Each structure stands twice: as structure tokens, then as C-alpha cells.
JSON list of C-alpha atoms in Angstrom, two decimals:
[
{"chain": "A", "resi": 1, "resn": "GLY", "atom": "CA", "xyz": [-0.15, -4.70, -9.79]},
{"chain": "A", "resi": 2, "resn": "VAL", "atom": "CA", "xyz": [-0.91, -8.27, -9.22]},
{"chain": "A", "resi": 3, "resn": "VAL", "atom": "CA", "xyz": [0.87, -9.46, -6.01]},
{"chain": "A", "resi": 4, "resn": "LYS", "atom": "CA", "xyz": [3.36, -12.53, -7.46]},
{"chain": "A", "resi": 5, "resn": "GLU", "atom": "CA", "xyz": [4.51, -13.93, -3.89]},
{"chain": "A", "resi": 6, "resn": "ILE", "atom": "CA", "xyz": [4.21, -13.31, -0.26]},
{"chain": "A", "resi": 7, "resn": "LEU", "atom": "CA", "xyz": [7.95, -13.32, 1.23]},
{"chain": "A", "resi": 8, "resn": "HIS", "atom": "CA", "xyz": [9.31, -13.86, 4.37]},
{"chain": "A", "resi": 9, "resn": "ASP", "atom": "CA", "xyz": [12.13, -11.21, 5.59]},
{"chain": "A", "resi": 10, "resn": "PRO", "atom": "CA", "xyz": [14.10, -12.35, 8.78]},
{"chain": "A", "resi": 11, "resn": "GLY", "atom": "CA", "xyz": [14.58, -8.42, 9.29]},
{"chain": "A", "resi": 12, "resn": "ARG", "atom": "CA", "xyz": [10.93, -7.58, 10.00]},
{"chain": "A", "resi": 13, "resn": "GLY", "atom": "CA", "xyz": [8.13, -9.20, 11.83]},
{"chain": "A", "resi": 14, "resn": "ALA", "atom": "CA", "xyz": [5.42, -8.39, 9.41]},
{"chain": "A", "resi": 15, "resn": "PRO", "atom": "CA", "xyz": [5.65, -10.44, 5.44]},
{"chain": "A", "resi": 16, "resn": "VAL", "atom": "CA", "xyz": [6.54, -8.96, 2.52]},
{"chain": "A", "resi": 17, "resn": "ALA", "atom": "CA", "xyz": [4.44, -8.75, -0.73]},
{"chain": "A", "resi": 18, "resn": "LYS", "atom": "CA", "xyz": [6.35, -8.98, -4.07]},
{"chain": "A", "resi": 19, "resn": "VAL", "atom": "CA", "xyz": [3.81, -6.72, -6.29]},
{"chain": "A", "resi": 20, "resn": "GLN", "atom": "CA", "xyz": [4.40, -6.55, -10.21]},
{"chain": "A", "resi": 21, "resn": "PHE", "atom": "CA", "xyz": [3.22, -3.08, -11.79]},
{"chain": "A", "resi": 22, "resn": "ARG", "atom": "CA", "xyz": [2.99, -2.20, -15.02]},
{"chain": "A", "resi": 23, "resn": "ASP", "atom": "CA", "xyz": [5.27, 1.17, -16.12]},
{"chain": "A", "resi": 24, "resn": "ALA", "atom": "CA", "xyz": [3.39, 3.79, -17.50]},
{"chain": "A", "resi": 25, "resn": "TYR", "atom": "CA", "xyz": [5.89, 5.36, -19.78]},
{"chain": "A", "resi": 26, "resn": "ARG", "atom": "CA", "xyz": [8.20, 2.15, -21.09]},
{"chain": "A", "resi": 27, "resn": "TYR", "atom": "CA", "xyz": [7.32, -1.08, -22.31]},
{"chain": "A", "resi": 28, "resn": "GLN", "atom": "CA", "xyz": [8.27, -3.01, -19.02]},
{"chain": "A", "resi": 29, "resn": "ARG", "atom": "CA", "xyz": [7.43, -4.19, -15.40]},
{"chain": "A", "resi": 30, "resn": "ASN", "atom": "CA", "xyz": [8.62, -2.65, -12.16]},
{"chain": "A", "resi": 31, "resn": "ASN", "atom": "CA", "xyz": [8.53, -5.26, -9.16]},
{"chain": "A", "resi": 32, "resn": "GLU", "atom": "CA", "xyz": [8.33, -3.47, -5.50]},
{"chain": "A", "resi": 33, "resn": "LEU", "atom": "CA", "xyz": [8.23, -4.75, -1.79]},
{"chain": "A", "resi": 34, "resn": "LEU", "atom": "CA", "xyz": [5.25, -4.11, 0.13]},
{"chain": "A", "resi": 35, "resn": "VAL", "atom": "CA", "xyz": [4.70, -4.56, 3.69]},
{"chain": "A", "resi": 36, "resn": "CYS", "atom": "CA", "xyz": [1.38, -7.40, 3.27]},
{"chain": "A", "resi": 37, "resn": "THR", "atom": "CA", "xyz": [-1.93, -6.12, 5.32]},
{"chain": "A", "resi": 38, "resn": "GLU", "atom": "CA", "xyz": [-4.03, -9.17, 6.45]},
{"chain": "A", "resi": 39, "resn": "GLY", "atom": "CA", "xyz": [-6.10, -10.42, 4.18]},
{"chain": "A", "resi": 40, "resn": "MET", "atom": "CA", "xyz": [-3.71, -10.36, 0.92]},
{"chain": "A", "resi": 41, "resn": "TYR", "atom": "CA", "xyz": [-2.86, -13.26, -1.29]},
{"chain": "A", "resi": 42, "resn": "THR", "atom": "CA", "xyz": [-1.24, -14.14, -4.11]},
{"chain": "A", "resi": 43, "resn": "GLY", "atom": "CA", "xyz": [-2.91, -13.12, -7.53]},
{"chain": "A", "resi": 44, "resn": "GLN", "atom": "CA", "xyz": [-4.82, -10.08, -6.15]},
{"chain": "A", "resi": 45, "resn": "PHE", "atom": "CA", "xyz": [-4.69, -7.05, -7.81]},
{"chain": "A", "resi": 46, "resn": "ILE", "atom": "CA", "xyz": [-3.60, -4.15, -6.00]},
{"chain": "A", "resi": 47, "resn": "TYR", "atom": "CA", "xyz": [-4.37, -0.75, -7.20]},
{"chain": "A", "resi": 48, "resn": "CYS", "atom": "CA", "xyz": [-2.72, 2.84, -6.03]},
{"chain": "A", "resi": 49, "resn": "GLY", "atom": "CA", "xyz": [-3.76, 6.41, -5.90]},
{"chain": "A", "resi": 50, "resn": "LYS", "atom": "CA", "xyz": [-6.69, 8.61, -5.29]},
{"chain": "A", "resi": 51, "resn": "LYS", "atom": "CA", "xyz": [-9.25, 6.81, -7.64]},
{"chain": "A", "resi": 52, "resn": "ALA", "atom": "CA", "xyz": [-8.57, 3.20, -5.75]},
{"chain": "A", "resi": 53, "resn": "SER", "atom": "CA", "xyz": [-11.91, 1.63, -4.18]},
{"chain": "A", "resi": 54, "resn": "LEU", "atom": "CA", "xyz": [-11.66, 0.50, -0.60]},
{"chain": "A", "resi": 55, "resn": "THR", "atom": "CA", "xyz": [-10.52, -2.84, -0.16]},
{"chain": "A", "resi": 56, "resn": "VAL", "atom": "CA", "xyz": [-7.81, -5.05, 1.46]},
{"chain": "A", "resi": 57, "resn": "GLY", "atom": "CA", "xyz": [-4.66, -4.07, 0.05]},
{"chain": "A", "resi": 58, "resn": "ASN", "atom": "CA", "xyz": [-4.72, -1.00, -2.03]},
{"chain": "A", "resi": 59, "resn": "VAL", "atom": "CA", "xyz": [-3.04, 2.33, -1.34]},
{"chain": "A", "resi": 60, "resn": "LEU", "atom": "CA", "xyz": [-4.73, 5.41, -1.16]},
{"chain": "A", "resi": 61, "resn": "PRO", "atom": "CA", "xyz": [-3.80, 8.78, 0.50]},
{"chain": "A", "resi": 62, "resn": "LEU", "atom": "CA", "xyz": [-5.40, 9.12, 3.58]},
{"chain": "A", "resi": 63, "resn": "SER", "atom": "CA", "xyz": [-7.97, 12.13, 2.63]},
{"chain": "A", "resi": 64, "resn": "ALA", "atom": "CA", "xyz": [-9.59, 9.82, 0.30]},
{"chain": "A", "resi": 65, "resn": "VAL", "atom": "CA", "xyz": [-10.34, 7.47, 3.47]},
{"chain": "A", "resi": 66, "resn": "PRO", "atom": "CA", "xyz": [-13.43, 8.02, 5.26]},
{"chain": "A", "resi": 67, "resn": "GLU", "atom": "CA", "xyz": [-12.97, 8.60, 9.16]},
{"chain": "A", "resi": 68, "resn": "GLY", "atom": "CA", "xyz": [-13.41, 5.41, 11.11]},
{"chain": "A", "resi": 69, "resn": "THR", "atom": "CA", "xyz": [-11.09, 3.34, 8.74]},
{"chain": "A", "resi": 70, "resn": "ILE", "atom": "CA", "xyz": [-8.64, 0.77, 9.91]},
{"chain": "A", "resi": 71, "resn": "VAL", "atom": "CA", "xyz": [-5.04, 1.34, 8.00]},
{"chain": "A", "resi": 72, "resn": "CYS", "atom": "CA", "xyz": [-1.58, 0.59, 8.28]},
{"chain": "A", "resi": 73, "resn": "ASN", "atom": "CA", "xyz": [1.68, 1.23, 6.87]},
{"chain": "A", "resi": 74, "resn": "VAL", "atom": "CA", "xyz": [0.63, 5.28, 7.31]},
{"chain": "A", "resi": 75, "resn": "GLU", "atom": "CA", "xyz": [3.75, 7.80, 6.03]},
{"chain": "A", "resi": 76, "resn": "ALA", "atom": "CA", "xyz": [4.54, 10.73, 7.99]},
{"chain": "A", "resi": 77, "resn": "LYS", "atom": "CA", "xyz": [5.81, 13.00, 4.83]},
{"chain": "A", "resi": 78, "resn": "LEU", "atom": "CA", "xyz": [4.79, 12.43, 0.96]},
{"chain": "A", "resi": 79, "resn": "GLY", "atom": "CA", "xyz": [7.27, 9.61, -0.13]},
{"chain": "A", "resi": 80, "resn": "ASP", "atom": "CA", "xyz": [9.04, 7.74, 2.86]},
{"chain": "A", "resi": 81, "resn": "ARG", "atom": "CA", "xyz": [7.53, 4.88, 2.25]},
{"chain": "A", "resi": 82, "resn": "GLY", "atom": "CA", "xyz": [5.79, 4.61, 5.53]},
{"chain": "A", "resi": 83, "resn": "ALA", "atom": "CA", "xyz": [6.63, 5.07, 9.17]},
{"chain": "A", "resi": 84, "resn": "PHE", "atom": "CA", "xyz": [3.29, 4.68, 11.63]},
{"chain": "A", "resi": 85, "resn": "ALA", "atom": "CA", "xyz": [1.90, 1.25, 11.77]},
{"chain": "A", "resi": 86, "resn": "ARG", "atom": "CA", "xyz": [4.24, -0.77, 10.17]},
{"chain": "A", "resi": 87, "resn": "GLY", "atom": "CA", "xyz": [4.90, -3.93, 12.18]},
{"chain": "A", "resi": 88, "resn": "SER", "atom": "CA", "xyz": [3.21, -7.08, 12.80]},
{"chain": "A", "resi": 89, "resn": "GLY", "atom": "CA", "xyz": [-0.33, -6.81, 14.14]},
{"chain": "A", "resi": 90, "resn": "ALA", "atom": "CA", "xyz": [-0.29, -2.97, 13.85]},
{"chain": "A", "resi": 91, "resn": "PHE", "atom": "CA", "xyz": [-2.74, -0.70, 12.90]},
{"chain": "A", "resi": 92, "resn": "ALA", "atom": "CA", "xyz": [-4.28, 2.87, 13.21]},
{"chain": "A", "resi": 93, "resn": "VAL", "atom": "CA", "xyz": [-7.66, 4.17, 12.90]},
{"chain": "A", "resi": 94, "resn": "VAL", "atom": "CA", "xyz": [-8.42, 7.48, 11.13]},
{"chain": "A", "resi": 95, "resn": "VAL", "atom": "CA", "xyz": [-10.21, 9.39, 13.92]},
{"chain": "A", "resi": 96, "resn": "SER", "atom": "CA", "xyz": [-10.87, 13.31, 11.57]},
{"chain": "A", "resi": 97, "resn": "HIS", "atom": "CA", "xyz": [-9.52, 14.76, 8.38]},
{"chain": "A", "resi": 98, "resn": "ASP", "atom": "CA", "xyz": [-8.33, 18.59, 8.75]},
{"chain": "A", "resi": 99, "resn": "ASP", "atom": "CA", "xyz": [-9.11, 20.44, 5.64]},
{"chain": "A", "resi": 100, "resn": "ASP", "atom": "CA", "xyz": [-6.44, 23.32, 6.19]},
{"chain": "A", "resi": 101, "resn": "LYS", "atom": "CA", "xyz": [-3.82, 20.63, 6.01]},
{"chain": "A", "resi": 102, "resn": "GLY", "atom": "CA", "xyz": [-5.36, 18.57, 3.60]},
{"chain": "A", "resi": 103, "resn": "THR", "atom": "CA", "xyz": [-5.40, 15.49, 5.58]}
]
């Protein structure tokens, strides 16, 4: 997707990015609001999924992120839209992976 604009949400401390994705099934575009990371800008391309590269703003599963990487907006369960390190200036560090649990 493409970051169309960075907005101020009065209920949050962190800014929000309005990202426009192409729909995989229909001829249309979907708009999503994502919490901004430091270094995101308008016009930036955002990639989501296992095959995305490790750059600022991309969305990856934790199993695809190497140890020692600084991350933010981490989901506790699949699809809960982020539960850990969501606030302004908050971050988490990937310490280790557990192959038994898939994380």
C-alpha cells in the first residue's frame, strides 16, 4: 500500500497513517489506518506479509523478524490489531524465538 497522509488523532499520542491498499479480489482500493512508526512519510510504499522486507513501516510476522530487532504495535493474538508497544515512543525488542510455539 501507499501512505496517503499522516493524521493527528486527538485520542492518541501517536500519529496515524492513512494507507491505501489495492484489493486482491475486486477492482477497488481499501483505506486502512495504521499507527505510524518513526521514519514513515507520505508517498512511502508499505508491504505486509511474510515476504515483506525488513524496513521501516512494513508489517511482518514476528517469526520473520530476526532477534534484536526493534518493533512496535505487536499483536498478542492473530488479528487483534496490536496490543503491545502501541503508544507514542513505545517499542519492543525481539529477544528470542520459540520454534515450539511458532514465535
